[in-house]
Coordinates of C-alpha atoms in Angstrom, one line a residue:
Chain A
M1 CA 7.6 14.1 23.6
S2 CA 6.4 16.5 26.1
S3 CA 10.2 18.7 25.6
R4 CA 8.5 19.6 22.2
P5 CA 7.4 23.6 22.8
L6 CA 3.6 23.9 22.1
R7 CA 2.4 25.1 19.1
L8 CA 1.1 28.4 19.4
P9 CA -2.5 28.7 18.5
V10 CA -2.0 32.2 18.1
A11 CA 1.1 33.4 16.7
F12 CA 2.4 36.9 16.6
P13 CA 2.1 37.7 13.1
T14 CA 5.4 38.4 11.2
V15 CA 5.4 42.3 10.8
S16 CA 8.6 44.3 10.6
R17 CA 8.8 48.2 10.7
S18 CA 9.4 49.5 7.2
E19 CA 12.2 51.0 5.7
R20 CA 10.2 51.9 2.7
G21 CA 7.7 55.0 3.2
R22 CA 8.3 56.0 7.0
V23 CA 7.8 58.8 8.5
L24 CA 8.8 58.0 11.7
A25 CA 10.1 55.1 13.1
G26 CA 8.4 52.9 10.1
V27 CA 5.9 51.3 12.2
C28 CA 2.5 52.4 10.6
A29 CA 4.4 51.7 7.3
G30 CA 5.0 48.4 8.2
I31 CA 1.7 46.9 9.5
A32 CA 0.4 48.4 6.3
E33 CA 2.6 46.3 4.1
R34 CA 1.7 43.2 6.3
L35 CA -2.3 44.1 5.8
A36 CA -1.8 45.2 2.1
V37 CA -3.4 48.5 2.7
D38 CA -2.1 51.9 2.0
A39 CA 0.1 53.3 5.0
T40 CA -2.1 56.7 5.3
L41 CA -4.7 54.6 6.7
V42 CA -3.1 52.9 9.1
R43 CA -1.7 56.6 10.2
L44 CA -5.4 57.7 10.0
T45 CA -6.4 54.7 12.5
F46 CA -3.4 56.1 14.8
A47 CA -4.7 59.5 14.8
L48 CA -7.8 59.0 15.4
L49 CA -7.2 56.8 18.5
T50 CA -4.9 59.3 19.8
F51 CA -8.2 61.3 20.4
A52 CA -9.2 58.9 22.6
A53 CA -7.6 59.6 25.6
G54 CA -4.4 59.8 23.9
A55 CA -4.1 55.4 22.9
G56 CA -3.0 56.3 19.5
V57 CA 0.3 57.6 21.1
V58 CA 0.7 55.1 23.4
A59 CA -0.2 52.1 20.9
Y60 CA 2.3 53.6 19.0
L61 CA 4.9 53.7 21.1
G62 CA 3.9 49.4 22.0
A63 CA 4.6 48.9 18.5
W64 CA 7.5 50.2 18.0
T65 CA 8.5 48.2 20.8
L66 CA 7.3 44.9 19.8
L67 CA 8.6 45.4 15.9
P68 CA 11.6 44.3 15.0
A69 CA 13.4 46.9 12.2
P70 CA 13.4 45.8 8.9
G71 CA 15.6 42.6 8.4
A72 CA 16.5 42.3 12.2
E73 CA 16.4 39.3 14.5
P74 CA 13.1 40.1 16.2
V75 CA 13.4 41.8 19.5
S76 CA 14.3 40.9 22.9
R77 CA 12.1 39.2 25.2
W78 CA 11.8 42.1 27.7
R79 CA 11.0 44.4 24.9
R80 CA 8.5 42.1 24.0
I81 CA 6.6 42.1 26.8
A82 CA 7.0 45.5 27.5
G83 CA 5.6 46.2 24.2
V84 CA 2.5 44.4 24.6
V85 CA 1.9 46.1 28.5
L86 CA 1.8 49.1 26.2
V87 CA -0.4 47.9 23.3
V88 CA -3.1 46.9 26.5
W89 CA -2.9 50.2 28.2
A90 CA -3.1 51.5 25.0
A91 CA -6.5 49.2 24.8
V92 CA -7.6 50.5 27.7
L93 CA -7.2 54.0 27.4
A94 CA -9.7 53.3 23.7
L95 CA -12.2 51.9 25.2
H96 CA -12.5 54.5 28.0
G97 CA -12.1 57.1 25.4
L98 CA -15.1 55.3 23.7
G99 CA -17.4 55.5 26.8
L100 CA -17.0 52.2 28.0
A101 CA -17.8 51.7 31.7
G102 CA -14.4 51.1 33.9
S103 CA -16.2 48.3 35.0
L104 CA -16.2 46.5 31.2
V105 CA -12.7 48.2 29.9
W106 CA -10.5 46.2 33.2
P107 CA -11.8 43.0 33.0
L108 CA -11.7 42.5 29.2
A109 CA -7.9 44.1 29.6
L110 CA -7.2 41.6 32.0
A111 CA -8.8 38.6 30.2
A112 CA -6.6 39.8 27.2
A113 CA -3.2 40.1 28.9
G114 CA -4.2 36.5 30.0
L115 CA -4.7 35.5 26.5
V116 CA -1.8 36.9 24.8
I117 CA 0.5 35.5 27.6
A118 CA -1.2 31.9 26.7
A119 CA -1.2 32.1 23.4
G120 CA 2.5 33.8 23.1
A121 CA 4.3 31.7 26.2
V122 CA 7.1 30.4 24.0
S123 CA 8.1 34.2 22.7
F124 CA 7.7 35.3 26.1
G125 CA 10.6 32.7 27.3
L126 CA 7.9 31.1 29.7
H127 CA 8.0 27.7 30.6
P128 CA 4.2 26.5 29.1
R129 CA 2.6 25.5 32.4
T130 CA 3.9 29.0 33.9
A131 CA 1.8 31.0 31.1
R132 CA -1.1 28.6 31.7
V133 CA -1.2 29.4 35.2
L134 CA -0.7 33.2 34.5
A135 CA -2.9 33.4 32.1
A136 CA -5.9 31.4 33.6
V137 CA -5.3 33.8 37.2
L138 CA -5.7 36.9 35.1
I139 CA -8.8 35.7 33.4
L140 CA -9.9 34.7 36.9
A141 CA -9.3 38.2 38.2
G142 CA -10.8 39.6 35.2
V143 CA -14.3 38.0 35.9
V144 CA -14.1 38.8 39.5
V145 CA -13.6 42.4 38.9
F146 CA -16.2 42.4 36.2
L147 CA -18.6 40.4 38.8
G148 CA -17.7 42.9 41.3
D149 CA -18.4 46.0 39.7
N150 CA -21.3 45.6 37.5
T151 CA -25.2 45.9 38.8
R152 CA -27.2 43.2 37.9
G153 CA -29.6 44.2 34.3
S154 CA -26.5 45.4 32.6
A155 CA -26.5 43.8 29.1
S156 CA -22.9 42.6 29.6
T157 CA -23.6 40.6 32.3
L158 CA -25.1 38.0 29.2
L159 CA -21.8 38.5 27.4
A160 CA -19.3 38.1 29.9
P161 CA -19.9 34.1 30.9
G162 CA -19.7 33.7 27.1
A163 CA -16.3 35.6 26.6
V164 CA -14.4 34.0 30.0
A165 CA -15.7 30.7 28.6
V166 CA -14.3 31.6 24.8
S167 CA -11.1 32.8 26.4
L168 CA -10.6 29.6 28.9
L169 CA -11.0 27.2 26.0
L170 CA -8.4 28.9 24.1
V171 CA -5.7 28.8 27.1
L172 CA -7.0 25.5 27.9
G173 CA -7.5 23.9 24.7
P174 CA -3.9 23.0 23.3
W175 CA -3.1 21.5 26.7
A176 CA -6.2 19.0 26.3
F177 CA -5.8 18.4 22.8
R178 CA -2.2 17.3 23.3
L179 CA -3.1 15.5 26.0
A180 CA -5.7 13.8 24.1
R181 CA -3.2 13.5 21.4
E182 CA -0.5 11.9 24.0
R183 CA -3.4 8.8 24.7
D184 CA -4.0 7.8 21.3
A185 CA -0.1 7.5 20.1
E186 CA 0.3 5.5 23.7
R187 CA -3.0 3.7 22.6
A188 CA -1.1 2.7 18.9
E189 CA 2.0 2.1 20.8
R190 CA -0.6 -0.8 22.8
I191 CA -1.7 -2.4 19.6
R192 CA 1.9 -2.1 17.9
T193 CA 3.4 -4.5 21.1
Q194 CA 0.2 -6.8 20.6
E195 CA 0.6 -7.1 17.4
R196 CA 4.4 -7.5 17.3
E197 CA 4.0 -10.3 20.5
E198 CA 1.2 -11.8 18.2
L199 CA 3.8 -12.3 15.4
A200 CA 6.8 -13.7 17.2
A201 CA 4.0 -16.3 18.8
R202 CA 3.3 -16.9 15.1
V203 CA 6.7 -17.1 14.0
H204 CA 7.3 -19.2 16.8
D205 CA 4.6 -21.7 16.8
S206 CA 5.1 -22.3 12.5
V207 CA 8.6 -20.9 11.2
L208 CA 10.7 -22.0 13.7
Q209 CA 9.2 -25.4 14.4
T210 CA 9.1 -26.5 10.3
L211 CA 12.9 -25.0 10.6
A212 CA 13.8 -27.8 13.3
L213 CA 11.8 -30.2 11.7
I214 CA 14.1 -29.6 8.3
Q215 CA 17.6 -29.7 10.5
R216 CA 16.4 -32.8 12.2
E217 CA 15.8 -34.5 8.3
P218 CA 17.9 -32.3 6.1
N219 CA 19.0 -35.7 3.9
D220 CA 15.4 -36.3 2.9
P221 CA 14.9 -33.6 0.1
R222 CA 11.3 -34.4 -0.5
R223 CA 10.8 -34.6 3.2
V224 CA 12.0 -31.1 3.3
A225 CA 10.4 -29.8 0.2
T226 CA 7.1 -30.9 1.7
L227 CA 8.0 -28.9 5.3
A228 CA 8.7 -26.0 3.4
R229 CA 5.8 -25.9 0.9
R230 CA 3.2 -26.1 4.2
Q231 CA 4.3 -23.5 6.1
E232 CA 4.9 -21.3 3.1
R233 CA 1.5 -21.9 2.2
E234 CA 0.3 -21.6 6.3
L235 CA 2.0 -18.1 6.2
R236 CA 0.6 -17.1 2.8
A237 CA -2.7 -17.6 4.3
W238 CA -1.9 -15.5 7.4
L239 CA -0.2 -12.9 5.5
Y240 CA -2.7 -12.3 2.6
P241 CA -6.0 -13.1 3.9
S242 CA -7.8 -11.4 1.3
S243 CA -6.2 -13.8 -1.7
E244 CA -7.1 -16.4 0.8
P245 CA -10.8 -15.8 0.8
A246 CA -11.2 -19.5 0.5
A247 CA -12.4 -20.2 4.1
D248 CA -14.5 -23.4 3.8
G249 CA -17.8 -23.0 3.0
T250 CA -16.7 -22.1 -0.8
L251 CA -15.6 -24.1 -4.0
A252 CA -12.4 -22.3 -4.0
G253 CA -11.5 -22.9 -0.6
A254 CA -12.3 -26.7 -0.9
V255 CA -9.6 -26.5 -4.0
D256 CA -7.1 -25.1 -1.8
A257 CA -7.3 -27.8 0.9
A258 CA -7.3 -30.8 -2.0
A259 CA -4.0 -28.9 -3.5
A260 CA -2.6 -29.1 0.2
E261 CA -3.8 -32.7 1.0
I262 CA -1.7 -34.1 -2.3
E263 CA 1.1 -31.9 -2.1
E264 CA 1.3 -33.3 1.8
L265 CA 0.7 -36.5 1.0
H266 CA 2.7 -36.9 -2.1
G267 CA 5.7 -34.7 -1.9
V268 CA 4.9 -32.4 -5.3
R269 CA 3.8 -28.8 -5.5
V270 CA 0.5 -28.2 -7.0
E271 CA -0.1 -24.3 -7.5
V272 CA -3.5 -23.4 -7.6
V273 CA -4.7 -20.3 -9.8
R274 CA -8.3 -19.2 -9.8
T275 CA -10.0 -16.8 -10.4
G276 CA -13.6 -16.0 -9.3
D277 CA -15.6 -18.3 -6.9
A278 CA -18.9 -20.2 -5.9
P279 CA -20.7 -21.6 -3.3
L280 CA -19.7 -25.1 -2.0
D281 CA -22.9 -27.8 -3.2
D282 CA -23.2 -31.4 -4.0
R283 CA -22.2 -30.6 -7.5
T284 CA -19.4 -28.4 -7.2
H285 CA -17.7 -30.6 -4.0
A286 CA -18.6 -33.5 -6.3
L287 CA -16.0 -31.1 -9.1
V288 CA -13.3 -31.1 -6.0
L289 CA -13.4 -34.7 -5.1
A290 CA -12.8 -35.5 -8.6
A291 CA -10.2 -32.9 -9.1
R292 CA -8.5 -33.8 -6.0
E293 CA -8.1 -37.5 -8.1
A294 CA -6.5 -35.6 -11.0
M295 CA -3.9 -34.1 -8.1
A296 CA -3.0 -37.3 -7.1
N297 CA -3.2 -39.5 -10.3
A298 CA -0.7 -36.5 -11.5
S299 CA 1.4 -36.5 -8.6
K300 CA 1.4 -40.3 -8.2
H301 CA 2.2 -41.4 -12.4
S302 CA 3.4 -38.3 -14.2
G303 CA 6.8 -38.1 -12.6
A304 CA 6.4 -34.1 -12.9
N305 CA 7.5 -32.0 -9.7
E306 CA 4.7 -29.1 -10.5
V307 CA 0.8 -30.0 -10.9
S308 CA -1.0 -26.6 -12.1
V309 CA -4.3 -26.3 -11.5
F310 CA -6.6 -23.5 -13.0
L311 CA -9.9 -22.5 -11.3
D312 CA -12.3 -20.9 -13.7
A313 CA -15.8 -20.4 -11.6
D314 CA -18.6 -18.4 -11.7
T315 CA -22.1 -18.6 -10.1
T316 CA -23.4 -20.2 -13.4
H317 CA -20.5 -22.1 -14.5
V318 CA -17.7 -23.8 -13.0
A319 CA -14.4 -24.9 -14.9
L320 CA -11.1 -26.5 -13.6
F321 CA -8.0 -27.3 -14.9
V322 CA -5.5 -29.6 -13.7
R323 CA -2.0 -30.0 -15.7
D324 CA 1.3 -31.6 -15.7
R325 CA 4.3 -31.9 -17.5
G326 CA 4.8 -35.4 -16.8
S327 CA 5.2 -38.0 -19.1
G328 CA 1.6 -38.4 -20.0
F329 CA -0.3 -41.4 -21.4
D330 CA -2.2 -42.9 -23.9
P331 CA -6.0 -42.3 -22.3
D332 CA -7.3 -45.0 -24.5
A333 CA -4.9 -47.8 -23.5
V334 CA -5.6 -47.4 -20.3
A335 CA -7.5 -50.6 -18.7
D336 CA -10.9 -49.8 -17.2
D337 CA -9.9 -51.6 -13.9
R338 CA -7.8 -48.4 -13.0
R339 CA -10.7 -46.9 -11.6
G340 CA -8.9 -43.8 -10.8
I341 CA -10.3 -41.9 -13.8
A342 CA -13.3 -43.8 -14.9
E343 CA -15.0 -43.6 -11.6
S344 CA -13.5 -41.5 -9.4
I345 CA -13.0 -38.6 -12.0
R346 CA -15.6 -38.8 -15.3
G347 CA -18.3 -41.1 -13.1
R348 CA -18.5 -38.1 -10.4
M349 CA -18.7 -35.3 -13.0
E350 CA -21.5 -37.6 -15.2
R351 CA -23.4 -38.1 -12.1
V352 CA -24.1 -34.1 -11.0
G353 CA -24.4 -33.4 -14.8
G354 CA -20.9 -32.3 -16.0
T355 CA -18.2 -33.5 -17.9
A356 CA -14.7 -34.6 -17.5
R357 CA -11.9 -34.4 -20.5
I358 CA -8.5 -36.1 -20.1
V359 CA -5.7 -34.8 -22.8
S360 CA -2.7 -37.0 -22.7
S361 CA -0.5 -38.3 -25.0
P362 CA 2.9 -40.3 -23.9
G363 CA 5.7 -38.1 -23.0
D364 CA 3.7 -34.8 -23.6
G365 CA 1.9 -34.6 -19.9
T366 CA -1.5 -34.7 -19.2
E367 CA -4.3 -32.2 -18.7
V368 CA -7.7 -33.4 -17.3
E369 CA -10.4 -30.5 -17.6
L370 CA -13.8 -31.0 -15.5
E371 CA -16.7 -28.8 -16.5
L372 CA -19.7 -28.2 -14.9
P373 CA -22.5 -26.0 -16.5
E374 CA -25.0 -24.0 -15.2
A375 CA -27.7 -26.0 -13.0
P376 CA -30.8 -27.3 -14.5
G377 CA -33.6 -26.0 -12.9
Chain B
M1 CA 19.5 -21.4 -31.2
S2 CA 21.8 -17.8 -30.8
R3 CA 20.6 -15.8 -28.3
P4 CA 22.3 -12.0 -27.8
L5 CA 23.8 -11.8 -23.9
R6 CA 21.5 -9.3 -21.8
R7 CA 23.2 -7.2 -19.0
V8 CA 21.1 -7.4 -15.9
V9 CA 20.7 -6.0 -12.2
L10 CA 19.3 -8.1 -9.8
V11 CA 17.0 -6.5 -7.4
D12 CA 16.1 -7.8 -3.7
D13 CA 17.1 -7.7 -0.2
H14 CA 18.0 -11.8 0.2
D15 CA 21.5 -12.7 -0.6
L16 CA 20.3 -15.7 -0.4
F17 CA 18.2 -15.3 -3.2
R18 CA 20.1 -13.7 -4.9
A19 CA 23.1 -15.9 -4.8
G20 CA 20.6 -18.8 -6.0
V21 CA 19.3 -16.6 -9.5
R22 CA 23.1 -16.0 -9.8
S23 CA 24.5 -19.4 -9.8
E24 CA 20.9 -20.2 -11.7
L25 CA 20.5 -18.1 -14.9
G26 CA 21.7 -19.7 -18.5
P27 CA 25.3 -18.5 -20.4
T28 CA 22.8 -15.8 -22.1
V29 CA 22.0 -13.8 -18.8
E30 CA 25.2 -11.5 -17.1
I31 CA 24.2 -10.3 -13.9
V32 CA 26.1 -6.7 -13.8
G33 CA 24.7 -5.6 -10.7
E34 CA 23.0 -6.8 -7.5
A35 CA 21.1 -4.2 -5.2
G36 CA 18.9 -5.0 -1.9
S37 CA 17.1 -1.7 -1.4
V38 CA 15.5 1.0 -3.0
L39 CA 18.3 3.4 -2.3
E40 CA 21.2 0.9 -4.0
A41 CA 19.3 0.2 -6.5
V42 CA 17.9 3.3 -8.2
P43 CA 21.5 5.0 -9.0
L44 CA 23.2 1.6 -9.2
I45 CA 20.7 0.7 -12.7
K46 CA 21.4 4.8 -14.0
E47 CA 24.5 3.8 -13.8
L48 CA 24.7 0.4 -15.7
D49 CA 21.8 1.3 -17.2
P50 CA 21.3 -2.7 -18.1
D51 CA 18.5 -4.6 -20.3
V52 CA 16.9 -5.7 -17.9
V53 CA 15.6 -5.4 -14.1
L54 CA 15.4 -8.4 -12.0
L55 CA 12.9 -6.8 -9.6
D56 CA 11.7 -8.3 -6.1
V57 CA 7.9 -6.8 -5.3
H58 CA 8.5 -6.9 -1.8
L59 CA 11.5 -4.4 -0.7
P60 CA 12.2 -2.5 2.9
D61 CA 12.5 0.9 1.5
G62 CA 9.4 1.3 -0.6
G63 CA 9.2 -1.5 -2.7
G64 CA 9.9 -2.5 -6.3
Q65 CA 7.1 0.2 -7.7
A66 CA 9.5 2.9 -6.0
V67 CA 12.6 2.0 -7.9
I68 CA 10.8 2.1 -11.4
L69 CA 8.9 5.2 -10.8
Q70 CA 12.4 6.2 -10.0
V71 CA 14.4 4.9 -13.0
A72 CA 11.8 4.4 -15.9
P73 CA 11.7 8.7 -16.5
E74 CA 15.4 8.9 -16.8
R75 CA 16.2 5.4 -18.3
P76 CA 13.2 4.5 -20.4
G77 CA 15.0 1.5 -22.0
V78 CA 15.2 -0.6 -19.0
K79 CA 12.8 -2.7 -18.8
F80 CA 11.3 -4.5 -15.5
L81 CA 10.6 -7.9 -14.5
A82 CA 9.0 -8.2 -11.3
L83 CA 10.0 -11.3 -9.3
S84 CA 8.3 -12.2 -5.4
V85 CA 6.5 -15.2 -3.6
S86 CA 4.1 -12.6 -3.3
D87 CA 0.0 -13.4 -3.5
A88 CA -1.2 -10.3 -2.5
A89 CA -2.9 -8.7 -5.7
E90 CA -2.7 -5.4 -5.1
D91 CA 1.3 -5.8 -4.7
V92 CA 1.4 -7.8 -8.0
I93 CA -1.3 -4.9 -10.2
G94 CA 0.8 -2.6 -8.1
V95 CA 3.9 -3.0 -9.4
I96 CA 2.7 -3.6 -13.0
R97 CA 0.7 -0.5 -13.4
A98 CA 4.0 0.7 -12.8
G99 CA 5.8 0.1 -15.2
A100 CA 7.1 -3.6 -14.9
R101 CA 6.7 -5.5 -18.4
G102 CA 5.4 -9.0 -16.3
Y103 CA 5.7 -10.7 -13.0
V104 CA 6.7 -13.8 -12.1
T105 CA 7.0 -16.1 -8.6
K106 CA 10.1 -17.1 -7.1
T107 CA 9.4 -20.7 -7.5
I108 CA 10.5 -20.4 -11.3
S109 CA 12.4 -22.8 -13.3
A110 CA 15.5 -21.4 -13.7
E111 CA 15.3 -22.3 -18.3
E112 CA 11.9 -20.3 -17.7
L113 CA 13.4 -17.2 -15.9
T114 CA 16.2 -17.2 -18.6
E115 CA 13.3 -17.4 -21.2
A116 CA 11.2 -14.8 -19.2
V117 CA 14.4 -12.4 -19.1
H118 CA 15.0 -12.6 -22.8
R119 CA 10.8 -12.2 -23.3
T120 CA 11.4 -8.7 -21.1
A121 CA 14.5 -7.5 -23.0
D122 CA 12.6 -8.3 -26.8
G123 CA 10.0 -6.0 -25.1
D124 CA 7.7 -8.5 -24.7
A125 CA 5.4 -9.2 -22.0
V126 CA 5.8 -12.1 -19.4
F127 CA 2.7 -13.4 -17.7
S128 CA 3.1 -16.2 -15.1
P129 CA 0.1 -18.1 -14.6
R130 CA -0.8 -16.5 -11.1
L131 CA -0.4 -13.4 -12.9
A132 CA -3.3 -14.1 -15.3
G133 CA -5.3 -15.3 -12.8
F134 CA -5.1 -11.9 -11.3
V135 CA -5.7 -10.3 -14.7
L136 CA -8.7 -12.2 -15.2
D137 CA -10.3 -11.3 -11.6
A138 CA -9.5 -7.6 -12.4
F139 CA -11.5 -7.6 -15.7
R140 CA -14.3 -9.9 -14.3
G141 CA -17.3 -8.8 -15.1
G142 CA -18.9 -6.8 -18.2
E143 CA -19.7 -3.9 -16.7
A144 CA -20.3 -0.5 -18.7
T145 CA -17.0 1.6 -19.1
A146 CA -16.6 5.1 -20.1
D147 CA -13.4 3.5 -22.3
P148 CA -14.2 -0.1 -23.4
E149 CA -11.1 -0.5 -25.6
L150 CA -8.9 -0.2 -22.6
D151 CA -11.3 -1.5 -19.9
Q152 CA -12.3 -4.9 -21.2
L153 CA -10.7 -7.8 -22.6
T154 CA -11.5 -9.4 -26.3
A155 CA -12.6 -13.0 -26.0
R156 CA -9.4 -14.0 -27.7
E157 CA -7.3 -12.1 -24.9
R158 CA -9.2 -14.1 -22.1
E159 CA -8.7 -17.1 -23.8
V160 CA -5.1 -16.6 -24.0
L161 CA -4.9 -15.5 -20.3
Q162 CA -7.3 -18.3 -19.5
L163 CA -4.2 -21.1 -21.1
I164 CA -1.9 -19.5 -19.5
A165 CA -3.5 -19.5 -16.0
R166 CA -3.8 -23.4 -16.9
G167 CA 0.1 -23.5 -17.2
Y168 CA 0.5 -23.4 -21.3
R169 CA 3.2 -22.0 -22.5
Y170 CA 3.3 -19.7 -25.6
K171 CA 4.4 -22.0 -28.1
E172 CA 1.4 -24.5 -26.6
I173 CA -1.1 -21.8 -26.9
A174 CA 0.0 -21.1 -30.0
A175 CA -0.4 -24.1 -31.1
R176 CA -3.9 -24.9 -29.6
L177 CA -5.2 -22.3 -30.7
H178 CA -4.0 -22.3 -34.0
L179 CA -2.1 -19.0 -34.1
S180 CA 1.5 -17.9 -34.2
A181 CA 3.5 -17.4 -31.2
R182 CA 3.9 -13.9 -32.4
T183 CA 0.1 -13.4 -32.1
V184 CA -0.4 -14.8 -28.6
E185 CA 2.6 -12.8 -27.7
S186 CA 0.7 -9.6 -29.0
H187 CA -2.6 -10.6 -27.1
V188 CA -0.5 -10.7 -23.7
S189 CA 0.6 -7.5 -24.9
A190 CA -2.2 -5.6 -25.5
V191 CA -3.2 -6.9 -22.1
L192 CA -0.5 -5.7 -20.3
R193 CA -1.2 -2.3 -21.9
K194 CA -4.7 -2.2 -21.1
L195 CA -3.8 -3.2 -17.4
Q196 CA -1.4 -0.3 -17.2
L197 CA -4.0 2.2 -18.8
S198 CA -7.1 1.2 -17.8
N199 CA -9.2 2.9 -15.3
R200 CA -11.4 0.1 -14.4
N201 CA -12.6 0.8 -11.0
E202 CA -11.1 -3.0 -9.9
L203 CA -7.7 -1.7 -11.2
T204 CA -7.8 1.6 -9.8
R205 CA -8.5 0.3 -6.5
W206 CA -5.6 -1.8 -6.4
A207 CA -3.1 0.7 -7.5
A208 CA -4.6 3.4 -4.9
Q209 CA -3.7 0.6 -1.9
R210 CA -0.3 0.3 -3.2
R211 CA -0.3 4.4 -3.1
L212 CA 0.8 4.8 -7.1
I213 CA -2.4 6.8 -7.5

């Protein structure tokens, strides 16, 4: 990770000398092309700078050294360093020429050199750490020179600390940023490890146990199916918690729990589909108990290996359907002593103001429809 | 009833499951190719140009919808049927919105799966009870929307979906609602279209979670 080169916060713009419209070395034309201005303007700038103690000439030489010929590889490391020295020298000359006091120019030059080294460490072929130390030393030297030369009261005393702070930020910023990022990556890795451990624990506690149980009783298909089904339900609840909001305390949760119980007891698949949910109160609780009875009947008597349950609920109206594709029966012919239907289903629903309807005919399966209209008052 | 032979590609990352499906599907369905990942599946489907692709929602390198998104533009004739153990609504809605003609769970019986393949090949929609539940959830509530044509279900469509959720087959639904089987199918296809094209918040949220939009 640390071998990755530091991204330059301030990269050298990719300027090259220009073949087209060159007068001397194509420096001005190249810069103009890059900046998309007229080459005359650039030439004029260099010319004017020449009046400032010849800074223009030095700057031109520096640029010539720095900029590669058109289409050529970037210039070598030594040429680059030499070029920077020339450019900084030009800047010093220019600032002198413009009438700035030496006490301000030299610190600025030192700080500028520091910044350039810090920003261009990679293109100078310096190790980032060496470059940073070098930059810090140059900037500090600038500060020392500045403080040594300036008498109190000068307006620039106010600016200087700010400039130093900004410079230090530019030099040390990328380094601090990378440090922070490494720390983040470390934390993410730690969280990942924790998650992996939790997953391993979960798989061990549930899936592996179930597989062991299945291997012990391979000849009892019903038991195997029940175990597999229970495992599936557990894993699902864990993997997709959002689709199983059904915690205790809501109607949907209670229906799920009842279905799971019936599966365990009778070894029949109970497939629950639901839309919406409602709070669990006396009325909806009665509905769950009636539904549970209907599921139990379907599992015990129908001979079907799957029971479908559909819960359609909102705050005002609840409907629940239990359907099997088993043998079916004639509802009218059921003896009154079969308390399952009469008492546990119909009676329960009617006591809380709901209805139960049983649709069945021999050979066609059975459907029990339970409904709770809006609560009175 | 005589049915044309359907050419099917099976995409699932579990060999065991693929073997199970292969041995179960009826004589009217021929598995012409199998793939275990998005990378394998995409060129295979383009080459074989099957009638139907049975597609696992979860695949190691991108999921079923990645396959659909890469194949569908070049092979518009290929129909996709999603097949999964997944319970997460956003996964299922995501793959349907990518273009699958339906969704069935892996616990489906062999004859129902065969039936579902034919229905998919005929261009019909295949809704399992679970998908019907998700769709009812997604279209729940009558909030005012920009495009009621697409963003809401009609009373009849809702009725059909409720019966599917209750475990009814199309034929039983038709009998119960005194409709022709064809009419039931067209209601289900209309719901599928709404599911794929609607901008209902609920649907776009689900799709966004699967990075489809």
